[in-house]
CSV table of C-alpha atoms in Angstrom, one decimal:
chain,number,residue,atom,x,y,z
A,172,UNK,CA,0.0,0.0,0.0
A,173,UNK,CA,1.3,3.4,-0.9
A,174,UNK,CA,2.0,6.0,1.8
A,175,UNK,CA,-0.5,8.3,0.1
A,176,UNK,CA,-3.3,5.8,0.5
A,177,UNK,CA,-2.3,5.1,4.1
A,178,UNK,CA,-2.4,8.9,4.8
A,179,UNK,CA,-5.8,9.2,3.2
A,180,UNK,CA,-7.2,6.3,5.3
A,181,UNK,CA,-5.5,7.7,8.5
A,182,UNK,CA,-7.2,11.0,7.8
A,183,UNK,CA,-10.7,9.6,7.7
A,184,UNK,CA,-10.0,7.5,10.7
A,185,UNK,CA,-8.7,10.3,12.9
A,186,UNK,CA,-10.7,10.5,16.1
A,187,UNK,CA,-12.9,7.6,15.3
A,188,UNK,CA,-13.5,4.9,17.9
A,189,UNK,CA,-10.9,2.1,18.2
A,190,UNK,CA,-13.4,-0.6,17.2
A,191,UNK,CA,-14.0,1.2,13.9
A,192,UNK,CA,-10.3,1.4,13.3
A,193,UNK,CA,-9.9,-2.3,14.0
A,194,UNK,CA,-12.7,-3.3,11.5
A,195,UNK,CA,-11.2,-1.0,8.9
A,196,UNK,CA,-7.7,-2.5,9.4
A,197,UNK,CA,-9.1,-6.1,8.9
A,198,UNK,CA,-11.0,-5.1,5.7
A,199,UNK,CA,-8.0,-3.2,4.3
A,200,UNK,CA,-5.9,-6.3,4.7
A,201,UNK,CA,-8.6,-8.4,3.0
A,202,UNK,CA,-8.9,-6.1,0.0
A,203,UNK,CA,-5.1,-5.9,-0.4
A,204,UNK,CA,-4.9,-9.7,-0.4
A,205,UNK,CA,-7.5,-9.8,-3.2
A,206,UNK,CA,-5.6,-7.5,-5.4
A,207,UNK,CA,-7.9,-4.5,-5.3
A,208,UNK,CA,-6.6,-1.2,-6.7
A,209,UNK,CA,-5.8,1.7,-4.2
A,210,UNK,CA,-8.8,3.7,-5.4
A,211,UNK,CA,-11.1,0.6,-5.0
A,212,UNK,CA,-9.7,0.0,-1.5
A,213,UNK,CA,-10.2,3.7,-0.5
A,214,UNK,CA,-13.8,3.6,-1.8
A,215,UNK,CA,-14.6,0.5,0.1
A,216,UNK,CA,-13.0,1.9,3.3
A,217,UNK,CA,-15.0,5.1,2.9
A,218,UNK,CA,-18.2,3.1,2.6
A,219,UNK,CA,-17.4,0.9,5.5
A,220,UNK,CA,-16.6,4.0,7.7
A,221,UNK,CA,-19.9,5.5,6.6
A,222,UNK,CA,-21.8,2.4,7.7
A,223,UNK,CA,-19.9,2.2,11.0
A,224,UNK,CA,-20.6,5.8,11.7
A,225,UNK,CA,-24.4,5.2,11.5
A,226,UNK,CA,-24.0,4.3,15.2
A,227,UNK,CA,-22.8,7.8,15.8
A,228,UNK,CA,-25.2,9.8,13.7
A,229,UNK,CA,-28.7,10.9,14.1
A,230,UNK,CA,-31.3,9.6,11.6
A,231,UNK,CA,-34.3,11.7,12.5
A,232,UNK,CA,-35.2,13.9,9.6
A,233,UNK,CA,-34.6,17.2,11.4
A,234,UNK,CA,-31.1,16.2,12.4
A,235,UNK,CA,-30.1,14.1,9.5
A,236,UNK,CA,-26.4,13.8,9.0
A,237,UNK,CA,-25.4,15.3,12.3
A,238,UNK,CA,-23.3,13.3,14.8
A,239,UNK,CA,-24.7,12.4,18.2
A,240,UNK,CA,-23.2,13.4,21.5
A,241,UNK,CA,-21.4,10.1,21.9
A,242,UNK,CA,-19.4,10.9,18.8
A,243,UNK,CA,-18.7,14.4,19.9
A,244,UNK,CA,-17.4,13.1,23.2
A,245,UNK,CA,-15.1,10.5,21.5
A,246,UNK,CA,-13.8,13.1,19.0
A,247,UNK,CA,-13.0,15.4,21.9
A,248,UNK,CA,-11.1,12.7,23.7
A,249,UNK,CA,-8.9,12.1,20.6
A,250,UNK,CA,-8.4,15.8,19.9
A,251,UNK,CA,-7.1,16.3,23.5
A,252,UNK,CA,-4.8,13.3,23.1
A,253,UNK,CA,-3.5,14.7,19.8
A,254,UNK,CA,-2.8,18.1,21.3
A,255,UNK,CA,-0.9,16.9,24.3
A,256,UNK,CA,1.3,14.7,22.0
A,257,UNK,CA,2.3,17.7,19.9
A,258,UNK,CA,6.0,18.5,19.9
A,259,UNK,CA,7.0,21.2,20.6
A,260,UNK,CA,3.9,22.2,22.5
A,261,UNK,CA,3.2,25.9,21.8
A,262,UNK,CA,0.8,28.3,23.4
A,263,UNK,CA,-1.5,28.3,20.4
A,264,UNK,CA,-1.9,24.6,20.7
A,265,UNK,CA,-3.9,25.0,23.9
A,266,UNK,CA,-6.3,27.2,22.1
A,267,UNK,CA,-6.5,25.2,18.9
A,268,UNK,CA,-9.5,23.3,20.0
A,269,UNK,CA,-12.8,24.8,21.0
A,270,UNK,CA,-16.2,23.6,21.9
A,271,UNK,CA,-19.4,25.5,21.1
A,272,UNK,CA,-22.7,24.8,22.9
A,273,UNK,CA,-26.0,25.9,21.2
A,274,UNK,CA,-29.5,26.0,22.5
A,275,UNK,CA,-32.4,27.0,20.3
A,276,UNK,CA,-34.6,29.9,21.6
A,277,UNK,CA,-38.3,29.8,21.2
A,278,UNK,CA,-39.0,26.3,20.1
A,279,UNK,CA,-41.8,26.0,22.6
A,280,UNK,CA,-43.4,29.2,21.3
A,281,UNK,CA,-43.3,27.8,17.8
A,282,UNK,CA,-44.8,24.5,18.8
A,283,UNK,CA,-47.5,26.0,20.9
A,284,UNK,CA,-48.6,28.7,18.5
A,285,UNK,CA,-48.7,26.4,15.5
A,286,UNK,CA,-50.3,23.6,17.4
A,287,UNK,CA,-48.2,21.4,15.2
A,288,UNK,CA,-44.9,19.8,16.3
A,289,UNK,CA,-43.8,19.5,12.7
A,290,UNK,CA,-43.3,23.3,12.7
A,291,UNK,CA,-40.8,23.0,15.6
A,292,UNK,CA,-39.1,20.1,13.8
A,293,UNK,CA,-38.8,22.2,10.7
A,294,UNK,CA,-37.1,24.9,12.7
A,295,UNK,CA,-34.7,22.4,14.1
A,296,UNK,CA,-33.9,21.2,10.6
A,297,UNK,CA,-33.2,24.8,9.6
A,298,UNK,CA,-30.7,25.2,12.6
A,299,UNK,CA,-29.1,21.8,11.8
A,300,UNK,CA,-28.6,22.8,8.2
A,301,UNK,CA,-27.1,26.2,9.1
A,302,UNK,CA,-24.7,24.6,11.6
A,303,UNK,CA,-23.6,21.8,9.3
A,304,UNK,CA,-23.5,23.6,5.9
A,305,UNK,CA,-24.0,27.3,6.6
A,306,UNK,CA,-21.8,30.3,5.9
A,307,UNK,CA,-20.1,30.3,9.3
A,308,UNK,CA,-19.1,26.7,9.2
A,309,UNK,CA,-17.9,27.1,5.7
A,310,UNK,CA,-15.9,30.2,6.8
A,311,UNK,CA,-14.2,28.1,9.5
A,312,UNK,CA,-13.6,25.1,7.2
A,313,UNK,CA,-12.0,27.4,4.6
A,314,UNK,CA,-9.4,28.3,7.3
A,315,UNK,CA,-8.4,24.6,7.3
A,316,UNK,CA,-10.2,23.9,10.6
A,317,UNK,CA,-12.2,20.7,11.3
A,318,UNK,CA,-15.8,21.4,12.3
A,319,UNK,CA,-18.0,18.7,13.7
A,320,UNK,CA,-21.6,19.4,14.5
A,321,UNK,CA,-23.6,17.2,16.8
A,322,UNK,CA,-27.2,17.1,18.2
A,323,UNK,CA,-27.2,16.6,21.9
A,324,UNK,CA,-30.8,17.0,23.0
A,325,UNK,CA,-34.1,18.1,21.6
A,326,UNK,CA,-33.0,21.6,20.7
A,327,UNK,CA,-29.3,21.5,21.9
A,328,UNK,CA,-26.4,21.3,19.5
A,329,UNK,CA,-22.6,21.1,19.9
A,330,UNK,CA,-19.8,22.1,17.6
A,331,UNK,CA,-16.2,21.1,17.8
A,332,UNK,CA,-13.6,23.3,16.1
A,333,UNK,CA,-10.1,21.9,15.8
A,334,UNK,CA,-7.0,22.9,13.9
A,335,UNK,CA,-3.5,24.3,14.1
A,336,UNK,CA,-4.2,27.9,15.0
A,337,UNK,CA,-5.0,30.0,18.0
A,338,UNK,CA,-8.8,30.2,17.9
A,339,UNK,CA,-9.0,33.0,20.5
A,340,UNK,CA,-8.6,35.6,17.8
A,341,UNK,CA,-11.9,34.4,16.3
A,342,UNK,CA,-13.7,33.6,19.6
A,343,UNK,CA,-16.3,36.4,19.6
A,344,UNK,CA,-16.5,36.5,15.8
A,345,UNK,CA,-17.5,32.8,15.8
A,346,UNK,CA,-20.3,33.1,18.3
A,347,UNK,CA,-21.6,36.3,16.7
A,348,UNK,CA,-21.5,34.9,13.2
A,349,UNK,CA,-23.5,31.8,14.2
A,350,UNK,CA,-26.0,33.9,16.1
A,351,UNK,CA,-26.5,36.3,13.2
A,352,UNK,CA,-26.7,33.6,10.6
A,353,UNK,CA,-29.6,31.9,12.5
A,354,UNK,CA,-31.3,35.1,13.4
A,355,UNK,CA,-31.2,36.4,9.8
A,356,UNK,CA,-32.6,33.3,8.2
A,357,UNK,CA,-36.1,33.8,6.9
A,358,UNK,CA,-38.4,31.3,8.5
A,359,UNK,CA,-41.5,33.3,8.1
A,360,UNK,CA,-43.1,30.5,6.1
A,361,UNK,CA,-43.2,28.4,9.3
A,362,UNK,CA,-46.0,30.3,11.0
A,363,UNK,CA,-48.8,32.3,9.5
A,364,UNK,CA,-50.0,34.9,12.0
A,365,UNK,CA,-53.1,35.5,9.9
A,366,UNK,CA,-54.3,31.9,10.5
A,367,UNK,CA,-57.4,31.9,12.7
A,368,UNK,CA,-56.1,29.0,14.9
A,369,UNK,CA,-52.9,31.0,15.6
A,370,UNK,CA,-54.9,34.1,16.4
A,371,UNK,CA,-57.0,32.1,18.8
A,372,UNK,CA,-53.9,30.7,20.5
A,373,UNK,CA,-52.4,34.2,20.8
A,374,UNK,CA,-55.7,35.3,22.3
A,375,UNK,CA,-55.4,32.6,25.0
A,376,UNK,CA,-52.0,33.9,26.1
A,377,UNK,CA,-53.2,37.5,25.8
A,378,UNK,CA,-51.0,38.5,22.9
A,379,UNK,CA,-53.5,38.8,20.1
A,380,UNK,CA,-53.6,42.6,20.3
A,381,UNK,CA,-49.8,42.9,20.5
A,382,UNK,CA,-49.0,40.9,17.4
A,383,UNK,CA,-50.1,41.9,13.9
A,384,UNK,CA,-51.3,39.5,11.3
A,385,UNK,CA,-48.2,40.1,9.2
A,386,UNK,CA,-45.8,39.5,12.1
A,387,UNK,CA,-42.8,37.4,11.1
A,388,UNK,CA,-41.4,35.2,13.8
A,389,UNK,CA,-37.6,34.5,13.6
A,390,UNK,CA,-35.6,31.9,15.3
A,391,UNK,CA,-32.5,32.4,17.4
A,392,UNK,CA,-29.9,30.4,19.3
A,393,UNK,CA,-28.0,30.9,22.5
A,394,UNK,CA,-24.3,30.1,22.2
A,395,UNK,CA,-21.4,29.5,24.5
A,396,UNK,CA,-17.7,28.8,23.7
A,397,UNK,CA,-14.9,27.1,25.7
A,398,UNK,CA,-11.3,26.2,24.9
A,399,UNK,CA,-9.2,23.2,25.7
A,400,UNK,CA,-6.8,25.5,27.6
A,401,UNK,CA,-9.5,26.6,30.0
A,402,UNK,CA,-10.7,23.0,30.7
A,403,UNK,CA,-7.1,21.8,31.2
A,404,UNK,CA,-6.5,24.7,33.6
A,405,UNK,CA,-9.7,23.9,35.6
A,406,UNK,CA,-9.1,20.2,35.9
A,407,UNK,CA,-7.4,18.7,38.9
A,408,UNK,CA,-5.6,15.5,38.0
A,409,UNK,CA,-6.0,12.2,39.8
A,410,UNK,CA,-3.0,10.0,39.0
A,411,UNK,CA,-4.7,6.9,40.5
A,412,UNK,CA,-7.4,6.8,37.9
A,413,UNK,CA,-5.1,6.9,34.9
A,414,UNK,CA,-4.6,9.2,31.9
A,415,UNK,CA,-7.8,8.4,30.1
A,416,UNK,CA,-10.1,9.1,33.0
A,417,UNK,CA,-8.3,12.5,33.5
A,418,UNK,CA,-8.9,13.3,29.8
A,419,UNK,CA,-12.6,12.5,30.3
A,420,UNK,CA,-12.6,14.9,33.2
A,421,UNK,CA,-11.0,17.6,31.1
A,422,UNK,CA,-13.7,16.9,28.4
A,423,UNK,CA,-16.4,17.3,31.1
A,424,UNK,CA,-15.1,20.7,32.0
A,425,UNK,CA,-14.9,21.7,28.4
A,426,UNK,CA,-18.5,20.8,27.8
A,427,UNK,CA,-19.8,22.2,31.1
A,428,UNK,CA,-18.0,25.5,30.5
A,429,UNK,CA,-19.5,26.0,27.0
A,430,UNK,CA,-22.9,25.0,28.3
A,431,UNK,CA,-22.7,27.4,31.2
A,432,UNK,CA,-21.8,30.2,28.9
A,433,UNK,CA,-24.6,29.3,26.6
A,434,UNK,CA,-27.0,29.6,29.5
A,435,UNK,CA,-25.5,33.0,30.4
A,436,UNK,CA,-26.0,34.0,26.8
A,437,UNK,CA,-29.6,33.0,26.9
A,438,UNK,CA,-30.2,35.0,30.1
A,439,UNK,CA,-28.5,38.0,28.5
A,440,UNK,CA,-30.5,37.7,25.3
A,441,UNK,CA,-33.8,37.4,27.3
A,442,UNK,CA,-33.0,40.7,29.1
A,443,UNK,CA,-32.1,42.3,25.8
A,444,UNK,CA,-35.4,41.2,24.3
A,445,UNK,CA,-37.3,42.4,27.3
A,446,UNK,CA,-35.8,45.9,26.9
A,447,UNK,CA,-35.9,46.0,23.1
A,448,UNK,CA,-38.5,43.7,21.8
A,449,UNK,CA,-41.0,43.0,24.5
A,450,UNK,CA,-43.5,41.3,22.1
A,451,UNK,CA,-41.0,38.7,21.0
A,452,UNK,CA,-39.8,38.3,24.6
A,453,UNK,CA,-43.4,37.7,25.6
A,454,UNK,CA,-43.9,35.2,22.8
A,455,UNK,CA,-40.8,33.3,23.8
A,456,UNK,CA,-41.8,33.3,27.4
A,457,UNK,CA,-45.5,33.0,26.6
A,458,UNK,CA,-46.2,35.8,29.0
A,459,UNK,CA,-49.5,37.7,29.1
A,460,UNK,CA,-50.1,41.1,27.7
A,461,UNK,CA,-49.9,42.7,31.1
A,462,UNK,CA,-46.3,41.8,31.3
A,463,UNK,CA,-45.8,43.2,27.8
A,464,UNK,CA,-47.4,46.4,28.8
A,465,UNK,CA,-45.3,46.6,32.0
A,466,UNK,CA,-42.2,46.0,29.9
A,467,UNK,CA,-43.2,48.8,27.5
A,468,UNK,CA,-43.8,51.2,30.4
A,469,UNK,CA,-40.5,50.2,31.8
A,470,UNK,CA,-38.8,51.1,28.6
A,471,UNK,CA,-40.6,54.5,28.4
A,472,UNK,CA,-39.6,55.2,32.0
A,473,UNK,CA,-36.0,54.3,31.2
A,474,UNK,CA,-36.0,56.7,28.3
A,475,UNK,CA,-37.6,59.4,30.4
A,476,UNK,CA,-34.9,59.0,33.1
A,477,UNK,CA,-32.2,59.2,30.4
A,478,UNK,CA,-33.7,62.3,28.9
A,479,UNK,CA,-34.0,64.0,32.4
A,480,UNK,CA,-30.4,63.1,33.1
A,481,UNK,CA,-29.1,64.5,29.9
A,482,UNK,CA,-31.1,67.7,30.6
A,483,UNK,CA,-29.2,68.0,33.8
B,48,UNK,CA,-34.9,44.4,16.1
B,49,UNK,CA,-31.9,44.0,13.9
B,50,UNK,CA,-29.3,41.4,14.8
B,51,UNK,CA,-26.5,43.8,13.7
B,52,UNK,CA,-27.3,45.6,17.0
B,53,UNK,CA,-26.2,42.6,19.0
B,54,UNK,CA,-22.6,41.9,19.6
B,55,UNK,CA,-21.9,39.2,22.1
B,56,UNK,CA,-18.6,39.1,23.9
B,57,UNK,CA,-17.7,36.1,26.0
B,58,UNK,CA,-14.7,36.4,28.3
B,59,UNK,CA,-12.6,33.4,28.5
B,60,UNK,CA,-9.9,32.4,31.0
B,61,UNK,CA,-6.4,32.9,29.9
B,62,UNK,CA,-4.1,30.8,32.1
B,63,UNK,CA,-0.4,31.4,31.6
B,64,UNK,CA,1.5,29.3,29.0
B,65,UNK,CA,3.8,28.0,31.8
B,66,UNK,CA,0.8,26.6,33.8
B,67,UNK,CA,-0.7,25.0,30.7
B,68,UNK,CA,2.5,23.5,29.7
B,69,UNK,CA,3.2,22.1,33.1
B,70,UNK,CA,-0.3,20.6,33.2
B,71,UNK,CA,0.1,19.0,29.8
B,72,UNK,CA,3.4,17.4,30.8
B,73,UNK,CA,1.8,16.2,34.1
B,74,UNK,CA,-1.1,14.7,32.1
B,75,UNK,CA,1.2,13.0,29.6
B,76,UNK,CA,3.1,11.4,32.5
B,77,UNK,CA,0.1,9.7,34.0
B,78,UNK,CA,-0.1,6.1,32.9
B,79,UNK,CA,-3.0,5.1,30.7
B,80,UNK,CA,-5.7,3.2,32.7
B,81,UNK,CA,-6.9,-0.2,31.9
B,82,UNK,CA,-10.0,1.0,30.2
B,83,UNK,CA,-8.0,2.4,27.3
B,84,UNK,CA,-11.0,2.9,25.0
B,85,UNK,CA,-12.4,6.3,25.2
B,86,UNK,CA,-15.8,6.6,26.7
């Protein structure tokens, strides 16, 4: 086997579970023994890996093609192993691996207003497509970075970004790009606010007067980011449990940190909406019109205070 | 509301390179456990 074929196979196997690697190794030896060409062997290996990966991918329509959390955890494990084996180990290496945690906002509102869970599923499909094939992911991949997207709960997603560069320089740009990309996606076809059933549901939560018939409901995500450097720094090692268990502890910190920041982001965004878009805030929270009115009054009062202050 | 108005900023920890390097060396020095497969 040429070194080029070996490299190509190694590349698709990087980070995959050992059991997959073992199966691939056996098949490769078999094909070589049967006199297959290198291209044929590579095609067969690719197909085999695809089949093996079915255990690590979601097959529900709205998440199709995305990896599951199990895969994301395994990939993280191997990325950490790769980084600590780098020689020489430079500062940038510790920031060359990041984890993103996403949580969709407003899924409940979409499901409840439409009275149809397929509308919520469609919005999940939109988010899945953006994360997997959207502009931000493409922008990252064009930098030579590996980007893996996984679905980790009903409306929770994870993204792993790995490469050979210090990702801190893009940290805020990454989260803002993803947020804006989802926010600016037109999903107005998902919910018709002129539909009598939707109007009725709005009435029951006291929002029918607040929301026009041509209202367009967007979707958004909360996002949090964490770096390998942070997780490493926060993990206390336990020699008695062995290296792999310690890597799993680092992984836990990495995931927890991104999740915690995503929750912080969600709280921040809720406050932002409350001040700037009380109707949408109410829709998300399914609050009643009284709260919307109070929120509006609050905004008017804030502006008044600002005006009074500026007038000395 | 326009999303251009929003600009999130997340502060991250920036431990010193010396600390990180020392921890990486410490981790590399821990023997692999029996359950060598990642979980």
